[in-house]
Amino acid sequence: AQSVTQLDSHVSVSEGTPVLLRCNYSSSYSPSLFWYVQHPNKGLQLLLKYTSAATLVKGINGFEAEFKKSETSFHLTKPSAHMSDAAEYFCVVSGPDNFNKFYFGSGTKLNVKP
Amino acid sequence: GAVVSQHPSWVICKSGTSVKIECRSLDFQATTMFWYRQFPKQSLMLMATSNEGSKATYEQGVEKDKFLINHASLTLSTLTVTSAHPEDSSFYICSARAYSGSLETQYFGPGTRLLVL
C-alpha cells in the first residue's frame, strides 16, 4: 500500500528566496512520484514526475525534486520564488501494487511575500 | 499537453435532485478516467476508477448507487450524484490516464463545485 505525508501544511517565503516543500512517501514497491500544483479556481497542473529514471527530476517553472530512496523522500525545491508560485502543492504516489492509482498528500499551501 | 474538461464548472441544486457531471479528454483517448472528491482545505480523495465499456471500480466507503459512473466512450465519463443531499456538497475533480511511451500520468480537469441546498 502507498501513502504520502506532506510535512508542512503552510510554507511562507519571500520573493526571490528558495522554496522547499517536503514530502515523504511509503510504498511496498518502486513507486512513481508526482508533484502537482493547484492555483485557486484552476485545475491541477503536473509539475514533475519521477518514474525510476534519474533521481533528480526537473519540472516546469524552475521546480525540481530529488528522489531519495534511503530517506523515502521526494522534496520539491525551487531556487528563487516568484509571486506567481503562490498556490497549493500536492505530492502524489502511485504504484503497480495498487493498479497505479494516485494517492494524494494533504497539500502544502505556499505563500510568497513581496 | 493533454487537456481534460469538465462541465459544468459549478452547480447549485435542491436536496433530493440528481446532478450529472461530465468529464472529457479533449485531445486524446482515455480508456481509464478517475473521479476524485475534495472537501474544503483538504486533499483529493479517489472515489472511483472509470473504465471505458465496463463497470466502474469504487473505493471503499463510496456508495456506487449514489455516485453513478458511466464511461461510454474513450473521451467521456460522467458522474451522476443521485438524490443529492447537503453533505454531498464538494469539489469533484476528474482525471484521465494518458501514456507517453511507457510513462503513465494523469491529467486533471478543472473541477466541478457542487452545492446542494
PDB file of C-alpha atoms in Angstrom:
ATOM      1  CA  ALA A   1       0.000   0.000   0.000  1.00  0.00           C
ATOM      2  CA  GLN A   2       1.071   3.544  -0.614  1.00  0.00           C
ATOM      3  CA  SER A   3       0.765   6.743   1.360  1.00  0.00           C
ATOM      4  CA  VAL A   4       2.183  10.230   1.251  1.00  0.00           C
ATOM      5  CA  THR A   5       2.954  12.670   4.049  1.00  0.00           C
ATOM      6  CA  GLN A   6       3.451  16.344   3.327  1.00  0.00           C
ATOM      7  CA  LEU A   7       5.185  17.653   6.378  1.00  0.00           C
ATOM      8  CA  ASP A   8       4.096  21.279   6.166  1.00  0.00           C
ATOM      9  CA  SER A   9       0.544  22.468   5.624  1.00  0.00           C
ATOM     10  CA  HIS A  10       1.710  26.049   5.049  1.00  0.00           C
ATOM     11  CA  VAL A  11       5.035  27.463   3.832  1.00  0.00           C
ATOM     12  CA  SER A  12       5.734  31.168   3.535  1.00  0.00           C
ATOM     13  CA  VAL A  13       8.756  32.585   1.688  1.00  0.00           C
ATOM     14  CA  SER A  14       9.825  35.948   0.377  1.00  0.00           C
ATOM     15  CA  GLU A  15      10.010  36.539  -3.345  1.00  0.00           C
ATOM     16  CA  GLY A  16      13.447  35.632  -4.668  1.00  0.00           C
ATOM     17  CA  THR A  17      14.280  33.209  -1.856  1.00  0.00           C
ATOM     18  CA  PRO A  18      14.449  29.407  -2.160  1.00  0.00           C
ATOM     19  CA  VAL A  19      11.410  27.172  -1.824  1.00  0.00           C
ATOM     20  CA  LEU A  20      11.404  23.776  -0.108  1.00  0.00           C
ATOM     21  CA  LEU A  21       8.211  21.706   0.111  1.00  0.00           C
ATOM     22  CA  ARG A  22       8.686  18.413   1.901  1.00  0.00           C
ATOM     23  CA  CYS A  23       7.175  15.061   1.000  1.00  0.00           C
ATOM     24  CA  ASN A  24       7.759  11.602   2.441  1.00  0.00           C
ATOM     25  CA  TYR A  25       6.226   8.503   0.945  1.00  0.00           C
ATOM     26  CA  SER A  26       5.528   4.927   1.862  1.00  0.00           C
ATOM     27  CA  SER A  27       5.335   2.240  -0.789  1.00  0.00           C
ATOM     28  CA  SER A  28       5.726  -1.502  -0.952  1.00  0.00           C
ATOM     29  CA  TYR A  29       7.139  -1.401  -4.468  1.00  0.00           C
ATOM     30  CA  SER A  30       9.138   1.039  -6.537  1.00  0.00           C
ATOM     31  CA  PRO A  31       6.789   3.965  -6.683  1.00  0.00           C
ATOM     32  CA  SER A  32       6.063   6.630  -9.214  1.00  0.00           C
ATOM     33  CA  LEU A  33       6.013  10.051  -7.582  1.00  0.00           C
ATOM     34  CA  PHE A  34       4.489  13.290  -8.780  1.00  0.00           C
ATOM     35  CA  TRP A  35       4.119  16.901  -7.749  1.00  0.00           C
ATOM     36  CA  TYR A  36       1.007  18.778  -8.826  1.00  0.00           C
ATOM     37  CA  VAL A  37       0.133  22.439  -8.306  1.00  0.00           C
ATOM     38  CA  GLN A  38      -3.377  23.813  -7.844  1.00  0.00           C
ATOM     39  CA  HIS A  39      -3.961  27.517  -8.316  1.00  0.00           C
ATOM     40  CA  PRO A  40      -7.203  28.984  -6.955  1.00  0.00           C
ATOM     41  CA  ASN A  41     -10.174  28.088  -9.130  1.00  0.00           C
ATOM     42  CA  LYS A  42      -7.969  26.219 -11.570  1.00  0.00           C
ATOM     43  CA  GLY A  43      -7.298  22.554 -12.270  1.00  0.00           C
ATOM     44  CA  LEU A  44      -4.351  20.554 -11.075  1.00  0.00           C
ATOM     45  CA  GLN A  45      -1.237  21.015 -13.167  1.00  0.00           C
ATOM     46  CA  LEU A  46       1.584  18.481 -13.332  1.00  0.00           C
ATOM     47  CA  LEU A  47       4.882  19.996 -12.213  1.00  0.00           C
ATOM     48  CA  LEU A  48       7.100  16.947 -12.492  1.00  0.00           C
ATOM     49  CA  LYS A  49       7.190  13.186 -12.102  1.00  0.00           C
ATOM     50  CA  TYR A  50       9.657  10.521 -11.046  1.00  0.00           C
ATOM     51  CA  THR A  51       9.395   7.091 -12.632  1.00  0.00           C
ATOM     52  CA  SER A  52      12.651   5.292 -11.707  1.00  0.00           C
ATOM     53  CA  ALA A  53      14.869   7.106 -14.181  1.00  0.00           C
ATOM     54  CA  ALA A  54      17.142   9.905 -12.923  1.00  0.00           C
ATOM     55  CA  THR A  55      16.713  10.619  -9.218  1.00  0.00           C
ATOM     56  CA  LEU A  56      16.857  14.377  -9.767  1.00  0.00           C
ATOM     57  CA  VAL A  57      13.796  15.395 -11.731  1.00  0.00           C
ATOM     58  CA  LYS A  58      13.399  18.772 -13.362  1.00  0.00           C
ATOM     59  CA  GLY A  59       9.945  20.142 -13.915  1.00  0.00           C
ATOM     60  CA  ILE A  60       8.223  23.200 -15.243  1.00  0.00           C
ATOM     61  CA  ASN A  61       8.614  26.756 -13.950  1.00  0.00           C
ATOM     62  CA  GLY A  62      12.057  26.068 -12.449  1.00  0.00           C
ATOM     63  CA  PHE A  63      10.922  23.429  -9.967  1.00  0.00           C
ATOM     64  CA  GLU A  64      12.829  20.242  -9.325  1.00  0.00           C
ATOM     65  CA  ALA A  65      12.617  17.316  -6.936  1.00  0.00           C
ATOM     66  CA  GLU A  66      15.043  14.673  -5.770  1.00  0.00           C
ATOM     67  CA  PHE A  67      14.044  11.080  -5.115  1.00  0.00           C
ATOM     68  CA  LYS A  68      15.919   9.736  -2.092  1.00  0.00           C
ATOM     69  CA  LYS A  69      15.108   6.090  -1.513  1.00  0.00           C
ATOM     70  CA  SER A  70      17.084   5.840   1.738  1.00  0.00           C
ATOM     71  CA  GLU A  71      15.069   8.702   3.203  1.00  0.00           C
ATOM     72  CA  THR A  72      11.796   7.810   1.380  1.00  0.00           C
ATOM     73  CA  SER A  73      11.574  11.457   0.428  1.00  0.00           C
ATOM     74  CA  PHE A  74      10.676  13.438  -2.689  1.00  0.00           C
ATOM     75  CA  HIS A  75      11.071  17.073  -1.683  1.00  0.00           C
ATOM     76  CA  LEU A  76      10.198  19.852  -4.134  1.00  0.00           C
ATOM     77  CA  THR A  77      12.566  22.798  -4.493  1.00  0.00           C
ATOM     78  CA  LYS A  78      12.962  25.984  -6.458  1.00  0.00           C
ATOM     79  CA  PRO A  79      15.986  28.296  -6.178  1.00  0.00           C
ATOM     80  CA  SER A  80      14.046  31.553  -6.329  1.00  0.00           C
ATOM     81  CA  ALA A  81      10.353  32.003  -5.569  1.00  0.00           C
ATOM     82  CA  HIS A  82       8.127  34.120  -7.754  1.00  0.00           C
ATOM     83  CA  MET A  83       4.844  35.692  -6.756  1.00  0.00           C
ATOM     84  CA  SER A  84       3.065  33.502  -9.298  1.00  0.00           C
ATOM     85  CA  ASP A  85       4.244  30.391  -7.423  1.00  0.00           C
ATOM     86  CA  ALA A  86       1.727  31.062  -4.649  1.00  0.00           C
ATOM     87  CA  ALA A  87      -0.616  28.063  -4.787  1.00  0.00           C
ATOM     88  CA  GLU A  88      -1.358  24.690  -3.205  1.00  0.00           C
ATOM     89  CA  TYR A  89       1.077  21.879  -3.961  1.00  0.00           C
ATOM     90  CA  PHE A  90       0.289  18.181  -3.778  1.00  0.00           C
ATOM     91  CA  CYS A  91       2.713  15.280  -3.618  1.00  0.00           C
ATOM     92  CA  VAL A  92       1.318  12.101  -5.152  1.00  0.00           C
ATOM     93  CA  VAL A  93       2.443   8.473  -5.065  1.00  0.00           C
ATOM     94  CA  SER A  94       1.296   5.609  -7.225  1.00  0.00           C
ATOM     95  CA  GLY A  95       2.467   2.097  -7.833  1.00  0.00           C
ATOM     96  CA  PRO A  96       1.723  -1.165  -9.583  1.00  0.00           C
ATOM     97  CA  ASP A  97       0.630  -2.807  -6.359  1.00  0.00           C
ATOM     98  CA  ASN A  98      -2.443  -0.597  -6.332  1.00  0.00           C
ATOM     99  CA  PHE A  99      -3.227  -0.556 -10.046  1.00  0.00           C
ATOM    100  CA  ASN A 100      -1.335   2.727 -10.400  1.00  0.00           C
ATOM    101  CA  LYS A 101      -3.999   4.654  -8.528  1.00  0.00           C
ATOM    102  CA  PHE A 102      -2.981   8.074  -7.245  1.00  0.00           C
ATOM    103  CA  TYR A 103      -2.685   8.749  -3.522  1.00  0.00           C
ATOM    104  CA  PHE A 104      -2.501  12.420  -2.664  1.00  0.00           C
ATOM    105  CA  GLY A 105      -0.740  14.081   0.215  1.00  0.00           C
ATOM    106  CA  SER A 106      -2.664  16.580   2.296  1.00  0.00           C
ATOM    107  CA  GLY A 107      -1.201  19.508   0.382  1.00  0.00           C
ATOM    108  CA  THR A 108       1.091  22.413   1.195  1.00  0.00           C
ATOM    109  CA  LYS A 109      -0.074  25.953   0.695  1.00  0.00           C
ATOM    110  CA  LEU A 110       2.785  28.154  -0.490  1.00  0.00           C
ATOM    111  CA  ASN A 111       2.597  31.851   0.264  1.00  0.00           C
ATOM    112  CA  VAL A 112       5.060  34.195  -1.437  1.00  0.00           C
ATOM    113  CA  LYS A 113       5.611  37.576   0.181  1.00  0.00           C
ATOM    114  CA  PRO A 114       6.738  40.561  -1.865  1.00  0.00           C
TER     115      PRO A 114
ATOM    116  CA  GLY B   1      -0.139  18.803 -23.089  1.00  0.00           C
ATOM    117  CA  ALA B   2      -3.265  16.726 -22.758  1.00  0.00           C
ATOM    118  CA  VAL B   3      -6.406  18.651 -21.877  1.00  0.00           C
ATOM    119  CA  VAL B   4      -9.310  17.456 -19.764  1.00  0.00           C
ATOM    120  CA  SER B   5     -12.509  19.461 -19.448  1.00  0.00           C
ATOM    121  CA  GLN B   6     -15.393  19.243 -17.004  1.00  0.00           C
ATOM    122  CA  HIS B   7     -18.918  20.509 -17.292  1.00  0.00           C
ATOM    123  CA  PRO B   8     -20.461  22.233 -15.510  1.00  0.00           C
ATOM    124  CA  SER B   9     -17.814  24.154 -13.581  1.00  0.00           C
ATOM    125  CA  TRP B  10     -20.285  24.773 -10.771  1.00  0.00           C
ATOM    126  CA  VAL B  11     -23.830  23.739  -9.971  1.00  0.00           C
ATOM    127  CA  ILE B  12     -26.363  24.520  -7.274  1.00  0.00           C
ATOM    128  CA  CYS B  13     -29.247  22.123  -6.784  1.00  0.00           C
ATOM    129  CA  LYS B  14     -32.024  21.333  -4.354  1.00  0.00           C
ATOM    130  CA  SER B  15     -31.789  18.432  -1.966  1.00  0.00           C
ATOM    131  CA  GLY B  16     -33.193  15.252  -3.494  1.00  0.00           C
ATOM    132  CA  THR B  17     -32.371  16.080  -7.098  1.00  0.00           C
ATOM    133  CA  SER B  18     -29.747  14.402  -9.267  1.00  0.00           C
ATOM    134  CA  VAL B  19     -26.787  16.132 -10.852  1.00  0.00           C
ATOM    135  CA  LYS B  20     -24.686  14.920 -13.773  1.00  0.00           C
ATOM    136  CA  ILE B  21     -21.062  15.995 -14.242  1.00  0.00           C
ATOM    137  CA  GLU B  22     -19.220  15.378 -17.499  1.00  0.00           C
ATOM    138  CA  CYS B  23     -15.501  14.766 -17.920  1.00  0.00           C
ATOM    139  CA  ARG B  24     -13.973  14.868 -21.383  1.00  0.00           C
ATOM    140  CA  SER B  25     -10.490  14.233 -22.703  1.00  0.00           C
ATOM    141  CA  LEU B  26     -10.223  16.783 -25.489  1.00  0.00           C
ATOM    142  CA  ASP B  27      -7.193  15.759 -27.498  1.00  0.00           C
ATOM    143  CA  PHE B  28      -6.548  12.162 -26.535  1.00  0.00           C
ATOM    144  CA  GLN B  29      -8.389   8.950 -25.854  1.00  0.00           C
ATOM    145  CA  ALA B  30      -8.602   7.700 -22.303  1.00  0.00           C
ATOM    146  CA  THR B  31      -9.616   4.146 -21.529  1.00  0.00           C
ATOM    147  CA  THR B  32      -9.382   4.970 -17.845  1.00  0.00           C
ATOM    148  CA  MET B  33     -10.657   8.027 -16.022  1.00  0.00           C
ATOM    149  CA  PHE B  34     -10.776   8.730 -12.309  1.00  0.00           C
ATOM    150  CA  TRP B  35     -13.176  10.665 -10.108  1.00  0.00           C
ATOM    151  CA  TYR B  36     -11.958  12.475  -7.018  1.00  0.00           C
ATOM    152  CA  ARG B  37     -13.628  14.490  -4.313  1.00  0.00           C
ATOM    153  CA  GLN B  38     -12.027  17.396  -2.480  1.00  0.00           C
ATOM    154  CA  PHE B  39     -13.508  18.918   0.649  1.00  0.00           C
ATOM    155  CA  PRO B  40     -12.520  22.477   1.617  1.00  0.00           C
ATOM    156  CA  LYS B  41      -8.919  22.743   2.792  1.00  0.00           C
ATOM    157  CA  GLN B  42      -8.448  19.009   2.301  1.00  0.00           C
ATOM    158  CA  SER B  43      -6.712  16.787  -0.189  1.00  0.00           C
ATOM    159  CA  LEU B  44      -8.173  14.856  -3.089  1.00  0.00           C
ATOM    160  CA  MET B  45      -9.720  11.519  -2.282  1.00  0.00           C
ATOM    161  CA  LEU B  46     -10.172   8.944  -5.027  1.00  0.00           C
ATOM    162  CA  MET B  47     -13.822   7.933  -5.368  1.00  0.00           C
ATOM    163  CA  ALA B  48     -13.772   5.548  -8.287  1.00  0.00           C
ATOM    164  CA  THR B  49     -11.960   4.346 -11.372  1.00  0.00           C
ATOM    165  CA  SER B  50     -13.947   4.555 -14.579  1.00  0.00           C
ATOM    166  CA  ASN B  51     -13.086   2.133 -17.358  1.00  0.00           C
ATOM    167  CA  GLU B  52     -14.435   2.533 -20.873  1.00  0.00           C
ATOM    168  CA  GLY B  53     -17.005  -0.096 -21.672  1.00  0.00           C
ATOM    169  CA  SER B  54     -17.090  -1.702 -18.240  1.00  0.00           C
ATOM    170  CA  LYS B  55     -18.316  -1.060 -14.729  1.00  0.00           C
ATOM    171  CA  ALA B  56     -16.556   1.460 -12.550  1.00  0.00           C
ATOM    172  CA  THR B  57     -14.489   0.334  -9.585  1.00  0.00           C
ATOM    173  CA  TYR B  58     -15.381   2.184  -6.395  1.00  0.00           C
ATOM    174  CA  GLU B  59     -13.126   2.884  -3.444  1.00  0.00           C
ATOM    175  CA  GLN B  60     -14.073   1.596  -0.043  1.00  0.00           C
ATOM    176  CA  GLY B  61     -16.799   3.681   1.560  1.00  0.00           C
ATOM    177  CA  VAL B  62     -18.092   5.210  -1.694  1.00  0.00           C
ATOM    178  CA  GLU B  63     -21.719   4.323  -2.447  1.00  0.00           C
ATOM    179  CA  LYS B  64     -21.936   3.076  -6.024  1.00  0.00           C
ATOM    180  CA  ASP B  65     -25.713   3.555  -6.145  1.00  0.00           C
ATOM    181  CA  LYS B  66     -25.348   7.169  -5.118  1.00  0.00           C
ATOM    182  CA  PHE B  67     -22.457   8.082  -7.389  1.00  0.00           C
ATOM    183  CA  LEU B  68     -23.264   6.576 -10.768  1.00  0.00           C
ATOM    184  CA  ILE B  69     -20.406   6.498 -13.238  1.00  0.00           C
ATOM    185  CA  ASN B  70     -20.717   5.897 -16.952  1.00  0.00           C
ATOM    186  CA  HIS B  71     -17.758   5.719 -19.334  1.00  0.00           C
ATOM    187  CA  ALA B  72     -19.463   5.119 -22.648  1.00  0.00           C
ATOM    188  CA  SER B  73     -16.731   6.396 -24.957  1.00  0.00           C
ATOM    189  CA  LEU B  74     -12.975   6.849 -24.984  1.00  0.00           C
ATOM    190  CA  THR B  75     -13.317  10.581 -24.392  1.00  0.00           C
ATOM    191  CA  LEU B  76     -16.250  10.903 -21.992  1.00  0.00           C
ATOM    192  CA  SER B  77     -17.013   9.797 -18.465  1.00  0.00           C
ATOM    193  CA  THR B  78     -19.975  11.033 -16.438  1.00  0.00           C
ATOM    194  CA  LEU B  79     -20.598  11.125 -12.709  1.00  0.00           C
ATOM    195  CA  THR B  80     -24.200  11.398 -11.559  1.00  0.00           C
ATOM    196  CA  VAL B  81     -24.844  12.297  -7.949  1.00  0.00           C
ATOM    197  CA  THR B  82     -28.282  10.810  -7.296  1.00  0.00           C
ATOM    198  CA  SER B  83     -30.688  12.200  -4.710  1.00  0.00           C
ATOM    199  CA  ALA B  84     -28.131  14.763  -3.662  1.00  0.00           C
ATOM    200  CA  HIS B  85     -28.022  15.977  -0.064  1.00  0.00           C
ATOM    201  CA  PRO B  86     -26.151  18.884   1.533  1.00  0.00           C
ATOM    202  CA  GLU B  87     -23.369  16.563   2.693  1.00  0.00           C
ATOM    203  CA  ASP B  88     -22.643  15.819  -0.979  1.00  0.00           C
ATOM    204  CA  SER B  89     -21.608  19.425  -1.489  1.00  0.00           C
ATOM    205  CA  SER B  90     -17.986  19.292  -2.531  1.00  0.00           C
ATOM    206  CA  PHE B  91     -15.480  19.877  -5.313  1.00  0.00           C
ATOM    207  CA  TYR B  92     -15.487  16.974  -7.767  1.00  0.00           C
ATOM    208  CA  ILE B  93     -12.447  16.508  -9.985  1.00  0.00           C
ATOM    209  CA  CYS B  94     -11.893  14.030 -12.778  1.00  0.00           C
ATOM    210  CA  SER B  95      -8.684  12.904 -14.392  1.00  0.00           C
ATOM    211  CA  ALA B  96      -7.794  10.887 -17.457  1.00  0.00           C
ATOM    212  CA  ARG B  97      -4.957   8.451 -17.712  1.00  0.00           C
ATOM    213  CA  ALA B  98      -2.559   9.023 -20.591  1.00  0.00           C
ATOM    214  CA  TYR B  99       0.626   7.411 -21.759  1.00  0.00           C
ATOM    215  CA  SER B 100       3.782   8.982 -23.161  1.00  0.00           C
ATOM    216  CA  GLY B 101       5.651   5.977 -24.452  1.00  0.00           C
ATOM    217  CA  SER B 102       5.717   3.677 -21.460  1.00  0.00           C
ATOM    218  CA  LEU B 103       5.309   6.513 -18.960  1.00  0.00           C
ATOM    219  CA  GLU B 104       1.882   6.951 -17.461  1.00  0.00           C
ATOM    220  CA  THR B 105       0.393  10.001 -15.856  1.00  0.00           C
ATOM    221  CA  GLN B 106      -2.969  11.561 -15.129  1.00  0.00           C
ATOM    222  CA  TYR B 107      -4.295  14.832 -16.498  1.00  0.00           C
ATOM    223  CA  PHE B 108      -6.842  16.591 -14.367  1.00  0.00           C
ATOM    224  CA  GLY B 109      -9.951  18.537 -15.212  1.00  0.00           C
ATOM    225  CA  PRO B 110     -10.636  21.952 -13.659  1.00  0.00           C
ATOM    226  CA  GLY B 111     -13.200  20.531 -11.261  1.00  0.00           C
ATOM    227  CA  THR B 112     -16.918  20.975 -10.618  1.00  0.00           C
ATOM    228  CA  ARG B 113     -18.127  22.697  -7.494  1.00  0.00           C
ATOM    229  CA  LEU B 114     -21.433  21.247  -6.265  1.00  0.00           C
ATOM    230  CA  LEU B 115     -23.602  22.979  -3.697  1.00  0.00           C
ATOM    231  CA  VAL B 116     -26.706  21.156  -2.505  1.00  0.00           C
ATOM    232  CA  LEU B 117     -29.254  23.309  -0.718  1.00  0.00           C
TER     233      LEU B 117
END
